Short mmCIF file of C-alpha atoms and ligand atoms in Angstrom, two decimals:
data_model
loop_
_atom_site.label_atom_id
_atom_site.label_comp_id
_atom_site.label_asym_id
_atom_site.label_seq_id
_atom_site.Cartn_x
_atom_site.Cartn_y
_atom_site.Cartn_z
CA MET A 21 -0.14 -0.24 -0.05
CA PRO A 22 1.49 3.55 -0.96
CA VAL A 23 2.52 5.66 2.08
CA ALA A 24 -0.28 8.03 3.04
CA GLU A 25 -0.08 11.86 3.03
CA PRO A 26 -1.90 13.90 5.30
CA THR A 27 -5.43 14.21 4.59
CA VAL A 28 -5.62 17.49 3.15
CA ARG A 29 -2.23 18.81 2.04
CA ARG A 30 -1.44 21.84 -0.09
CA LEU A 31 0.57 21.62 -3.08
CA ALA A 32 0.48 24.60 -4.88
CA THR A 33 -0.03 28.26 -3.25
CA GLU A 34 -0.84 30.22 -6.43
CA ASP A 35 -4.59 29.67 -6.60
CA ASP A 36 -4.93 27.73 -3.38
CA ARG A 37 -6.74 24.68 -5.40
CA GLU A 38 -4.30 21.92 -6.11
CA ARG A 39 -4.47 19.68 -2.88
CA SER A 40 -3.60 16.09 -2.07
CA LEU A 41 -6.51 14.37 -0.56
CA CYS A 42 -7.06 10.83 0.91
CA GLY A 43 -9.98 9.22 3.10
CA TRP A 44 -9.92 8.55 6.75
CA GLY A 45 -7.70 5.79 6.35
CA ARG A 46 -4.77 8.02 5.09
CA ILE A 47 -4.09 5.48 2.06
CA ALA A 48 -4.05 6.04 -1.69
CA PRO A 49 -3.97 9.65 -1.74
CA SER A 50 -4.33 11.97 -5.13
CA SER A 51 -4.30 15.51 -6.24
CA ALA A 52 -7.43 17.26 -7.55
CA ARG A 53 -8.29 21.13 -7.70
CA VAL A 54 -10.41 21.68 -4.73
CA ARG A 55 -13.26 24.39 -4.68
CA ARG A 56 -14.80 25.43 -1.31
CA VAL A 57 -18.52 25.55 -2.16
CA SER A 58 -20.30 28.34 -0.10
CA GLN A 59 -23.54 28.89 -2.00
CA ALA A 60 -25.73 26.87 -4.68
CA GLU A 61 -24.41 28.73 -7.55
CA ASP A 62 -21.11 27.55 -6.94
CA VAL A 63 -22.15 23.87 -7.79
CA VAL A 64 -24.34 25.03 -10.72
CA GLU A 65 -21.55 26.80 -12.17
CA ALA A 66 -19.24 23.94 -11.98
CA LEU A 67 -21.51 21.41 -13.36
CA SER A 68 -22.63 23.85 -16.19
CA GLY A 69 -19.19 23.99 -17.17
CA ALA A 70 -18.50 20.47 -16.86
CA GLY A 71 -18.44 18.27 -20.20
CA PRO A 72 -17.16 15.35 -22.15
CA GLY A 73 -13.30 15.32 -22.08
CA ARG A 74 -13.29 17.39 -19.16
CA ALA A 75 -11.83 16.36 -15.94
CA GLY A 76 -13.91 14.50 -13.75
CA LEU A 77 -15.81 16.24 -10.59
CA ILE A 78 -16.73 14.69 -7.42
CA ALA A 79 -18.43 15.77 -4.13
CA ARG A 80 -16.36 15.68 -0.96
CA GLY A 81 -18.29 16.13 2.57
CA ALA A 82 -16.13 15.99 6.05
CA GLY A 83 -13.72 12.79 4.08
CA ARG A 84 -14.61 10.47 6.75
CA SER A 85 -14.94 7.78 4.26
CA TYR A 86 -12.11 5.39 4.62
CA GLY A 87 -10.89 5.05 1.20
CA ASP A 88 -10.73 6.99 -2.13
CA ALA A 89 -14.77 7.87 -2.64
CA ALA A 90 -14.28 11.49 -2.17
CA GLN A 91 -11.19 12.09 -4.32
CA SER A 92 -10.45 12.63 -7.83
CA ALA A 93 -7.07 12.12 -9.28
CA GLY A 94 -6.25 15.08 -11.96
CA GLY A 95 -10.24 16.16 -11.65
CA ARG A 96 -12.21 18.66 -9.44
CA VAL A 97 -13.40 18.10 -5.90
CA LEU A 98 -16.33 20.40 -4.76
CA ASP A 99 -15.66 20.48 -0.71
CA MET A 100 -19.27 21.09 0.39
CA THR A 101 -18.22 21.68 4.04
CA GLY A 102 -18.51 25.37 3.76
CA PHE A 103 -22.18 25.01 2.20
CA ASP A 104 -23.96 24.24 5.78
CA GLY A 105 -26.86 25.51 7.74
CA ILE A 106 -30.01 24.35 9.07
CA VAL A 107 -32.75 25.72 6.67
CA SER A 108 -35.96 24.99 8.20
CA LEU A 109 -37.68 22.84 10.75
CA ASP A 110 -41.50 21.66 10.61
CA ARG A 111 -42.56 20.55 14.37
CA GLU A 112 -45.99 19.08 12.77
CA ARG A 113 -44.48 16.88 10.32
CA LEU A 114 -41.56 16.32 12.36
CA THR A 115 -39.08 17.05 9.35
CA VAL A 116 -35.95 19.40 9.29
CA SER A 117 -34.71 20.76 6.04
CA VAL A 118 -30.98 21.07 5.99
CA ARG A 119 -27.92 22.15 3.48
CA ALA A 120 -25.74 19.04 2.33
CA GLY A 121 -22.44 20.39 3.98
CA VAL A 122 -24.14 20.51 7.70
CA THR A 123 -22.43 18.00 10.09
CA ILE A 124 -24.64 15.26 11.70
CA ALA A 125 -22.77 17.02 15.11
CA ARG A 126 -24.28 20.22 14.58
CA LEU A 127 -27.67 18.59 13.24
CA LEU A 128 -27.93 16.79 16.21
CA THR A 129 -26.77 19.35 18.58
CA HIS A 130 -29.36 21.99 17.26
CA LEU A 131 -32.18 19.20 17.35
CA GLY A 132 -31.15 18.01 20.85
CA SER A 133 -31.46 21.55 22.46
CA ILE A 134 -35.51 21.68 21.14
CA GLY A 135 -36.01 17.95 22.28
CA LEU A 136 -35.59 16.13 18.72
CA THR A 137 -32.84 13.74 17.30
CA LEU A 138 -32.28 12.16 14.26
CA PRO A 139 -33.80 8.38 13.80
CA VAL A 140 -30.27 7.17 12.44
CA VAL A 141 -26.78 8.30 12.96
CA PRO A 142 -23.49 6.61 12.06
CA GLY A 143 -20.65 5.53 14.44
CA THR A 144 -19.07 9.14 13.94
CA ARG A 145 -21.11 12.45 14.33
CA TYR A 146 -18.31 14.39 12.47
CA VAL A 147 -19.70 13.65 8.83
CA THR A 148 -21.83 15.83 6.74
CA VAL A 149 -25.29 15.01 5.79
CA GLY A 150 -24.48 15.07 2.04
CA GLY A 151 -21.81 12.29 2.86
CA ALA A 152 -24.28 10.07 5.16
CA ILE A 153 -27.01 10.25 2.00
CA ALA A 154 -24.66 9.39 -0.51
CA SER A 155 -23.08 6.46 1.81
CA ASP A 156 -26.80 5.52 2.84
CA VAL A 157 -24.95 5.07 6.31
CA HIS A 158 -26.29 2.81 8.99
CA GLY A 159 -26.15 2.94 12.66
CA LYS A 160 -26.60 0.48 15.53
CA SER A 161 -30.25 0.60 15.02
CA HIS A 162 -30.35 -0.85 11.50
CA HIS A 163 -32.05 -3.63 12.64
CA ARG A 164 -35.47 -1.80 13.86
CA ASP A 165 -34.96 1.74 11.60
CA GLY A 166 -33.03 0.76 8.45
CA SER A 167 -30.17 3.07 7.51
CA PHE A 168 -30.28 6.91 6.97
CA GLY A 169 -31.73 7.02 3.56
CA ALA A 170 -35.13 5.37 4.92
CA HIS A 171 -35.66 8.65 6.73
CA VAL A 172 -34.88 10.94 3.97
CA ARG A 173 -37.82 12.67 2.61
CA SER A 174 -36.78 14.38 -0.37
CA ILE A 175 -33.23 15.75 -1.92
CA GLY A 176 -31.91 18.66 -3.87
CA LEU A 177 -29.46 17.47 -6.63
CA CYS A 178 -27.67 19.49 -9.03
CA VAL A 179 -27.10 17.09 -11.94
CA PRO A 180 -24.25 17.58 -14.72
CA GLY A 181 -25.29 20.54 -17.11
CA GLY A 182 -26.35 22.37 -13.84
CA GLU A 183 -30.00 21.81 -13.61
CA VAL A 184 -31.43 21.22 -9.84
CA LEU A 185 -33.83 18.68 -9.02
CA GLU A 186 -36.02 18.00 -6.23
CA ILE A 187 -36.24 14.24 -6.01
CA SER A 188 -38.27 11.79 -3.31
CA PRO A 189 -39.82 8.62 -3.46
CA HIS A 190 -42.76 10.20 -5.21
CA VAL A 191 -40.70 12.37 -7.81
CA ASP A 192 -37.99 10.55 -9.92
CA ARG A 193 -38.02 7.46 -7.52
CA GLU A 194 -35.33 5.86 -9.78
CA LEU A 195 -32.85 8.60 -9.04
CA PHE A 196 -33.77 9.19 -5.64
CA GLU A 197 -33.01 5.26 -4.78
CA ALA A 198 -29.81 5.57 -6.79
CA THR A 199 -28.49 8.64 -4.88
CA LEU A 200 -28.92 6.72 -1.54
CA GLY A 201 -25.84 5.19 -1.39
CA GLY A 202 -24.72 6.36 -4.76
CA MET A 203 -21.23 7.65 -3.61
CA GLY A 204 -21.84 10.95 -5.50
CA LEU A 205 -22.17 9.71 -8.81
CA THR A 206 -25.65 10.63 -9.61
CA GLY A 207 -24.88 14.38 -8.73
CA VAL A 208 -24.23 17.19 -6.12
CA ILE A 209 -26.53 16.69 -3.12
CA LEU A 210 -27.34 20.41 -2.19
CA GLY A 211 -29.65 19.80 0.29
CA ALA A 212 -32.47 17.20 2.09
CA THR A 213 -35.54 17.07 3.92
CA LEU A 214 -35.21 14.45 6.97
CA ASP A 215 -37.30 13.12 9.33
CA VAL A 216 -36.82 13.78 12.93
CA GLU A 217 -38.18 12.37 16.20
CA PRO A 218 -38.38 12.99 19.74
CA LEU A 219 -35.53 12.85 22.15
CA ALA A 220 -36.51 11.95 25.52
CA CYS A 221 -33.35 11.77 27.14
CA ALA A 222 -29.58 12.35 26.86
CA TRP A 223 -28.96 8.71 28.34
CA VAL A 224 -29.45 5.15 27.43
CA ALA A 225 -29.80 1.92 29.42
CA ALA A 226 -27.07 -0.50 28.51
CA ASP A 227 -27.34 -4.20 28.91
CA VAL A 228 -23.75 -5.60 28.60
CA ASP A 229 -22.82 -9.20 27.85
CA ARG A 230 -19.58 -10.59 27.98
CA THR A 231 -19.02 -13.81 25.79
CA ASP A 232 -15.97 -16.46 25.53
CA ASP A 233 -15.64 -16.82 21.81
CA LEU A 234 -17.48 -15.71 18.51
CA GLU A 235 -19.94 -18.64 18.32
CA GLN A 236 -21.31 -17.43 21.73
CA THR A 237 -21.33 -13.75 20.32
CA LEU A 238 -23.02 -14.77 17.16
CA ALA A 239 -25.59 -16.56 19.24
CA LEU A 240 -26.43 -13.53 21.23
CA LEU A 241 -26.60 -11.07 18.18
CA SER A 242 -28.88 -13.74 16.60
CA GLU A 243 -31.28 -13.63 19.29
CA HIS A 244 -34.58 -11.72 18.83
CA ASP A 245 -33.48 -8.25 19.35
CA ARG A 246 -36.38 -5.96 20.97
CA HIS A 247 -33.56 -3.20 21.87
CA ARG A 248 -33.12 0.14 19.85
CA TRP A 249 -29.61 -0.16 19.66
CA SER A 250 -27.13 -3.19 19.52
CA VAL A 251 -23.69 -3.63 18.82
CA ALA A 252 -20.68 -6.05 19.67
CA TRP A 253 -16.84 -5.11 19.94
CA LEU A 254 -14.74 -8.42 19.27
CA ASP A 255 -11.78 -9.20 20.42
CA LEU A 256 -9.86 -10.74 17.32
CA LEU A 257 -6.30 -10.74 18.61
CA ALA A 258 -7.10 -13.31 21.91
CA GLY A 259 -5.44 -16.58 21.14
CA GLY A 260 -6.72 -20.48 20.66
CA SER A 261 -10.67 -20.64 21.72
CA HIS A 262 -10.90 -17.28 22.85
CA MET A 263 -11.09 -15.54 19.36
CA GLY A 264 -13.84 -13.57 18.69
CA ARG A 265 -14.69 -13.01 22.52
CA ALA A 266 -16.72 -9.60 22.55
CA LEU A 267 -18.74 -7.30 24.50
CA VAL A 268 -22.41 -7.18 23.54
CA SER A 269 -23.90 -4.16 24.19
CA ARG A 270 -27.83 -3.67 23.41
CA ALA A 271 -29.37 -0.37 24.54
CA ASP A 272 -32.85 1.73 24.68
CA PRO A 273 -33.47 5.35 25.51
CA TRP A 274 -33.15 5.78 29.74
CA PRO A 275 -36.32 4.78 30.81
CA GLY A 276 -38.60 6.84 33.46
CA GLU A 277 -37.90 10.50 34.34
CA PRO A 278 -36.15 12.16 31.74
CA THR A 279 -32.61 13.10 32.23
CA GLY A 280 -31.48 16.17 31.13
CA VAL A 281 -34.50 17.35 29.53
CA HIS A 282 -35.55 21.13 30.25
CA GLY A 283 -38.68 22.08 28.61
CA HIS A 284 -38.45 21.09 25.40
CA GLY A 285 -34.67 20.91 25.29
CA ILE A 286 -31.82 18.97 26.14
CA ARG A 287 -29.46 21.08 28.25
CA ALA A 288 -25.95 20.59 26.81
CA ARG A 289 -22.91 19.51 28.74
CA ARG A 290 -24.40 19.69 32.48
CA HIS A 291 -25.30 16.26 32.52
CA GLY A 292 -21.86 14.56 31.85
CA GLY A 293 -23.24 13.28 28.82
CA GLY A 294 -21.63 16.00 26.79
CA PHE A 295 -24.68 16.81 24.70
CA ASP A 296 -23.28 19.18 22.77
CA LEU A 297 -22.43 17.18 19.80
CA SER A 298 -20.82 19.98 17.70
CA GLU A 299 -17.62 20.21 19.91
CA LYS A 300 -14.29 18.91 19.02
CA PRO A 301 -12.85 16.21 20.68
CA ARG A 302 -10.90 17.11 23.52
CA VAL A 303 -7.69 14.61 22.89
CA GLU A 304 -6.29 14.66 19.47
CA VAL A 305 -3.91 12.08 18.27
CA PRO A 306 -0.64 14.27 16.86
CA PRO A 307 0.06 14.26 12.84
CA ARG A 308 3.25 12.01 12.00
CA ILE A 309 2.98 8.87 14.57
CA PRO A 310 5.85 6.74 13.82
CA SER A 311 4.89 3.19 12.24
CA GLY A 312 4.87 0.49 14.81
CA ALA A 313 3.23 2.92 17.35
CA LEU A 314 0.27 0.01 17.21
CA ARG A 315 1.70 -3.31 17.40
CA PRO A 316 -0.24 -6.78 17.99
CA SER A 317 1.41 -7.16 21.41
CA LEU A 318 0.13 -3.60 22.57
CA VAL A 319 -3.50 -4.05 21.30
CA ARG A 320 -3.80 -7.36 22.50
CA ALA A 321 -2.79 -6.53 25.65
CA PHE A 322 -5.43 -3.64 25.62
CA ASN A 323 -8.08 -5.81 24.30
CA ALA A 324 -7.40 -8.68 27.20
CA ALA A 325 -8.15 -6.04 29.78
CA ARG A 326 -10.58 -4.11 28.45
CA TRP A 327 -12.54 -7.66 27.98
CA ARG A 328 -11.69 -8.82 31.54
CA ARG A 329 -12.93 -5.65 32.98
CA SER A 330 -16.16 -5.87 32.18
CA PRO A 331 -18.69 -7.94 34.06
CA ARG A 332 -19.88 -10.94 32.70
CA ARG A 333 -23.91 -9.56 32.65
CA GLU A 334 -24.64 -6.13 33.45
CA ARG A 335 -28.19 -4.68 33.09
CA GLY A 336 -29.52 -1.04 32.74
CA ARG A 337 -26.28 0.63 32.78
CA ARG A 338 -26.69 4.14 32.50
CA VAL A 339 -24.49 5.38 29.31
CA ALA A 340 -24.41 8.95 27.86
CA LEU A 341 -26.30 9.10 24.58
CA GLY A 342 -23.36 10.19 22.68
CA GLY A 343 -20.76 8.33 24.26
CA TYR A 344 -22.79 5.24 23.31
CA LEU A 345 -23.43 6.16 20.06
CA PHE A 346 -20.03 7.65 18.91
CA PRO A 347 -17.48 5.96 21.14
CA LEU A 348 -14.68 6.62 18.72
CA ASP A 349 -14.95 10.09 18.44
CA ALA A 350 -13.82 10.69 21.66
CA LEU A 351 -10.07 10.62 20.14
CA GLY A 352 -9.68 13.07 17.51
CA SER A 353 -7.69 11.99 14.45
CA TRP A 354 -7.40 8.50 15.44
CA SER A 355 -6.70 6.96 12.49
CA ARG A 356 -2.87 8.41 12.71
CA LEU A 357 -2.36 6.11 15.39
CA TYR A 358 -1.54 3.54 12.53
CA GLY A 359 1.18 5.70 11.47
CA PRO A 360 2.44 6.52 7.56
CA GLN A 361 1.13 3.38 6.09
CA GLY A 362 -2.56 4.24 7.35
CA LEU A 363 -5.39 1.52 8.03
CA VAL A 364 -7.85 -0.45 5.82
CA GLN A 365 -11.06 -0.86 7.32
CA TYR A 366 -13.06 -3.68 5.66
CA GLN A 367 -16.24 -3.89 6.29
CA LEU A 368 -18.69 -6.92 5.23
CA VAL A 369 -22.07 -8.12 5.51
CA VAL A 370 -23.37 -11.47 4.74
CA PRO A 371 -26.79 -12.57 4.44
CA GLY A 372 -28.40 -14.18 7.73
CA GLY A 373 -27.91 -17.96 7.58
CA GLN A 374 -24.43 -17.27 6.58
CA GLU A 375 -22.65 -17.04 9.52
CA ALA A 376 -20.46 -19.74 8.87
CA GLN A 377 -18.99 -17.77 6.19
CA LEU A 378 -18.29 -14.65 8.28
CA VAL A 379 -16.24 -17.22 10.66
CA ARG A 380 -14.38 -18.30 7.49
CA CYS A 381 -13.35 -14.79 6.98
CA VAL A 382 -12.24 -14.25 10.68
CA GLU A 383 -10.26 -17.74 10.69
CA LEU A 384 -8.50 -16.77 6.97
CA LEU A 385 -7.19 -13.64 8.52
CA ARG A 386 -5.92 -15.25 11.88
CA ALA A 387 -4.35 -17.87 9.27
CA ARG A 388 -2.72 -15.09 7.36
CA ARG A 389 -1.33 -13.70 10.43
CA LEU A 390 -3.09 -10.36 9.68
CA PRO A 391 -3.60 -8.42 12.97
CA VAL A 392 -7.28 -6.88 13.61
CA TYR A 393 -7.02 -4.04 15.71
CA LEU A 394 -10.50 -3.35 16.00
CA ALA A 395 -13.67 -5.35 14.99
CA VAL A 396 -17.12 -4.28 15.44
CA LEU A 397 -20.09 -6.56 14.77
CA LYS A 398 -23.82 -5.56 13.97
CA ARG A 399 -26.81 -7.02 12.91
CA PHE A 400 -28.84 -5.37 10.04
CA GLY A 401 -32.35 -5.67 9.26
CA ALA A 402 -34.62 -6.54 6.34
CA PHE A 403 -35.03 -3.00 4.59
CA PRO A 404 -35.06 -2.20 1.07
CA GLY A 405 -32.03 0.54 -0.08
CA GLY A 406 -30.76 1.94 -2.90
CA PRO A 407 -28.92 -0.36 -5.84
CA LEU A 408 -25.74 0.82 -4.47
CA SER A 409 -26.70 0.81 -0.48
CA PHE A 410 -24.69 -1.53 1.37
CA PRO A 411 -27.04 -3.24 3.91
CA ILE A 412 -28.84 -6.46 3.28
CA GLU A 413 -30.55 -8.51 6.15
CA GLY A 414 -27.94 -10.09 8.17
CA PHE A 415 -24.42 -9.73 9.65
CA THR A 416 -22.09 -6.65 9.56
CA LEU A 417 -18.47 -7.03 10.42
CA ALA A 418 -16.03 -4.22 10.26
CA LEU A 419 -12.22 -4.87 10.59
CA ASP A 420 -9.55 -2.24 11.17
CA LEU A 421 -6.27 -3.63 9.83
CA PRO A 422 -3.03 -1.60 9.65
CA GLY A 423 -2.17 -0.69 5.89
CA GLY A 424 1.18 -1.92 5.61
CA ALA A 425 0.50 -5.30 6.92
CA HIS A 426 2.27 -8.12 5.02
CA GLY A 427 -0.06 -10.11 2.55
CA LEU A 428 -3.04 -8.01 3.23
CA ARG A 429 -4.01 -7.13 -0.33
CA PRO A 430 -4.08 -11.15 -1.32
CA ALA A 431 -5.90 -12.07 2.00
CA LEU A 432 -8.63 -9.56 1.28
CA ASP A 433 -9.15 -10.69 -2.16
CA GLU A 434 -9.49 -13.85 -0.80
CA LEU A 435 -11.79 -12.59 1.67
CA ASP A 436 -14.00 -10.68 -1.23
CA GLU A 437 -14.19 -14.33 -2.69
CA ILE A 438 -16.13 -16.01 0.31
CA VAL A 439 -18.24 -12.76 0.95
CA ALA A 440 -19.52 -12.52 -2.71
CA GLY A 441 -19.74 -16.59 -2.67
CA ALA A 442 -22.14 -16.04 0.56
CA GLY A 443 -24.49 -13.60 -1.13
CA GLY A 444 -22.52 -10.64 0.85
CA ARG A 445 -20.82 -7.42 0.20
CA VAL A 446 -18.30 -5.01 0.78
CA TYR A 447 -18.99 -1.37 1.95
CA LEU A 448 -17.93 0.95 -0.88
CA SER A 449 -17.63 3.89 1.62
CA LYS A 450 -14.79 1.90 3.39
CA ASP A 451 -13.21 0.28 0.46
CA VAL A 452 -9.95 1.34 -1.10
CA ARG A 453 -8.86 -1.89 -2.84
CA LEU A 454 -11.96 -3.97 -4.03
CA ARG A 455 -11.33 -5.36 -7.90
CA LYS A 456 -14.09 -4.50 -10.05
CA ASP A 457 -14.91 -7.91 -11.25
CA VAL A 458 -16.42 -8.60 -8.05
CA LEU A 459 -18.52 -5.69 -8.12
CA PRO A 460 -21.53 -7.02 -10.11
CA THR A 461 -21.96 -10.23 -7.88
CA MET A 462 -21.77 -8.15 -4.68
CA TYR A 463 -24.31 -5.69 -5.82
CA PRO A 464 -26.89 -7.57 -8.09
CA GLN A 465 -28.65 -3.96 -8.67
CA LEU A 466 -25.60 -2.52 -10.40
CA ASP A 467 -27.07 -2.27 -13.92
CA ARG A 468 -29.84 -0.64 -12.56
CA PHE A 469 -27.62 2.09 -10.80
CA LEU A 470 -25.79 2.40 -14.16
CA ALA A 471 -29.10 2.98 -15.92
CA VAL A 472 -29.55 5.93 -13.82
CA ARG A 473 -26.10 7.09 -14.58
CA ALA A 474 -26.60 6.74 -17.99
CA ARG A 475 -29.40 8.99 -18.31
CA VAL A 476 -28.12 12.12 -15.92
CA ASP A 477 -24.59 11.78 -16.33
CA PRO A 478 -24.13 10.46 -20.10
CA ASP A 479 -20.56 12.19 -20.69
CA GLY A 480 -19.21 10.78 -17.38
CA VAL A 481 -18.75 14.11 -15.49
CA LEU A 482 -18.86 12.75 -12.35
CA ARG A 483 -15.95 10.65 -11.36
CA SER A 484 -13.92 9.80 -8.23
CA ASP A 485 -11.15 7.61 -7.62
CA LEU A 486 -13.49 4.98 -6.20
CA ALA A 487 -15.76 5.05 -9.56
CA ARG A 488 -12.66 4.96 -12.08
CA ARG A 489 -11.24 1.79 -9.88
CA LEU A 490 -14.53 0.09 -9.94
CA GLY A 491 -15.66 0.80 -13.29
CA LEU A 492 -18.80 3.08 -12.31
CA CYS A 493 -18.29 5.82 -14.45
CA GLU A 494 -17.00 3.81 -17.88
CA GLY A 495 -18.21 5.23 -21.00
CA GLY A 496 -17.67 8.76 -19.99
CA GLY A 497 -14.00 8.23 -19.44
C1 LIG B 21 -14.82 6.53 12.89
C2 LIG B 21 -15.68 6.54 11.65
C3 LIG B 21 -16.97 5.75 12.17
C4 LIG B 21 -18.03 5.10 11.28
N1 LIG B 21 -19.16 4.72 11.53
C5 LIG B 21 -19.94 4.57 10.27
C6 LIG B 21 -21.04 3.93 10.57
O1 LIG B 21 -21.56 3.61 11.93
N2 LIG B 21 -21.96 3.36 9.83
C7 LIG B 21 -21.72 3.96 8.37
O2 LIG B 21 -22.43 3.59 7.42
N3 LIG B 21 -20.65 4.46 8.08
C8 LIG B 21 -19.87 4.69 9.02
N4 LIG B 21 -18.31 5.70 8.75
C9 LIG B 21 -18.26 5.83 7.07
C10 LIG B 21 -19.03 7.39 7.27
O3 LIG B 21 -20.17 7.50 7.89
C11 LIG B 21 -19.48 7.39 6.00
O4 LIG B 21 -18.17 7.16 5.10
C12 LIG B 21 -19.61 8.73 5.55
O5 LIG B 21 -20.11 9.23 3.94
C13 LIG B 21 -18.57 9.91 5.53
O6 LIG B 21 -19.40 11.33 5.32
P1 LIG B 21 -18.50 12.48 4.97
O7 LIG B 21 -19.18 13.66 5.14
O8 LIG B 21 -17.21 12.32 5.29
O9 LIG B 21 -18.32 12.19 3.33
P2 LIG B 21 -17.05 12.05 2.40
O10 LIG B 21 -16.16 10.84 3.04
O11 LIG B 21 -16.35 13.55 2.30
O12 LIG B 21 -17.52 11.37 1.04
C14 LIG B 21 -18.12 10.35 1.06
C15 LIG B 21 -19.18 9.89 -0.35
O13 LIG B 21 -20.07 10.67 -0.15
C16 LIG B 21 -20.08 11.66 -1.51
N5 LIG B 21 -20.71 13.07 -1.06
C17 LIG B 21 -20.11 13.79 0.22
N6 LIG B 21 -21.06 14.76 -0.05
C18 LIG B 21 -21.77 14.78 -1.18
C19 LIG B 21 -22.66 15.99 -1.71
N7 LIG B 21 -22.96 17.01 -1.30
N8 LIG B 21 -23.47 15.13 -2.67
C20 LIG B 21 -23.01 14.06 -3.32
N9 LIG B 21 -21.97 13.07 -3.14
C21 LIG B 21 -21.49 13.85 -1.79
C22 LIG B 21 -18.52 11.64 -1.67
O14 LIG B 21 -18.49 12.09 -3.12
C23 LIG B 21 -18.24 10.12 -1.47
O15 LIG B 21 -18.56 9.31 -2.28
C24 LIG B 21 -17.69 6.08 9.56
C25 LIG B 21 -16.57 6.74 9.42
C26 LIG B 21 -15.56 7.04 10.63
C27 LIG B 21 -14.52 7.68 10.28
#
């Protein structure tokens, strides 16, 4: 894997636009001309001027996708983070309209102050709404709530040529669904109207179980889940039969007297829950961490201590909602811990009934001696998504591996075969190395997606490194 660069590194100062970009994994950087969007007209202008033979263009949110989805080598990138803000709130219909660059953090803080929240959020709050739609992100409640896209009422989308469309499940449904999880390849999302729901409390009641191996972990997560949120943190560095032991946590809003609710709002910061979710993490990993700072022996000891410290069975532990939903946000820029070679996150999903294939994947990584420093297992429910949406009913496993690990790529190629053979897929928003020949098997509705693209982007203007690598923008270049 190539040596990673800082997320955004300035290459030329004359026009302040040529920049090196990479994803959260800090792998596979490429340089592009970056324009910071501050009004819708900037996007319209960029897409009006784009045409055949011109360098590709792609939107970028907060750059928290792990791989190469939000960059375009030699092309143009529209940085949407400056095009933020909350446009309006409809308390009767329980909807909020926002600009695409607003972060989930800022939105949750605003909604929380008036006793509202979003039904679905990903594991980090520092992503934009545009990025959340383009990846059709999922949270810890997919088994109950589906993914982010299930709660999007409409999208304002600027397509190549500069036309701005308002699309929804009722207006151009094909384009709407292709935009959910469409990785920015159907247009630039300018804004969206999203469902909101009442927020009772800034705390959750969590039931935590400690399991001894992967079999027990899967059995526990397979039980009928009446809880709102559930997730398992797995120890894949534990030796012998302990591999896959886990802390499985399932949680619901704190019952009884709402804690932290004042009038219609949640008072920020006062309750130890840190409900001002827009603030930056208090601890930041410095740049230029040397390689080898994270070592298997170190992480193995940390995992073992964490597992041992947890009680075998605990019911109703009171945990701050923000800390429960976004545990990794406590440490800013944590991917720097992986050093100059960065990290690869491989996130797979296999359909229910194919758990044996998931176990095979874990065993293969162990047989290849590849260290998995972080492993998170979740359950997906049966909800429809877009043709490129990642979730299908079953189990999803996210694995963090050091980018420089010996034999990583061939081993992940082998995992692809197992996953595709089981009717599963990998998450494009985390991907940096998938081969394009595997894509149609993993995403059987790929042709539906490509048909929408042929209609809205016949010249192949919208192009990212991921799209080129996976053949998603072929035809136009
Ligand atoms: C610590 C951490 C935890 C995470 N946990 C989860 C999780 O639990 N569940 C989950 O699903 N994901 C998770 N993710 C992944 C993350 O939620 C997604 O990658 C999300 O898309 C990132 O949003 P972003 O604003 O950073 O977008 P970027 O990374 O900048 O872009 C991602 C994609 O969205 C497109 N895009 C961005 N903005 C627009 C726009 N305005 N119009 C059109 N396309 C656009 C880009 O072209 C690109 O294809 C996690 C990431 C991190 C770093």
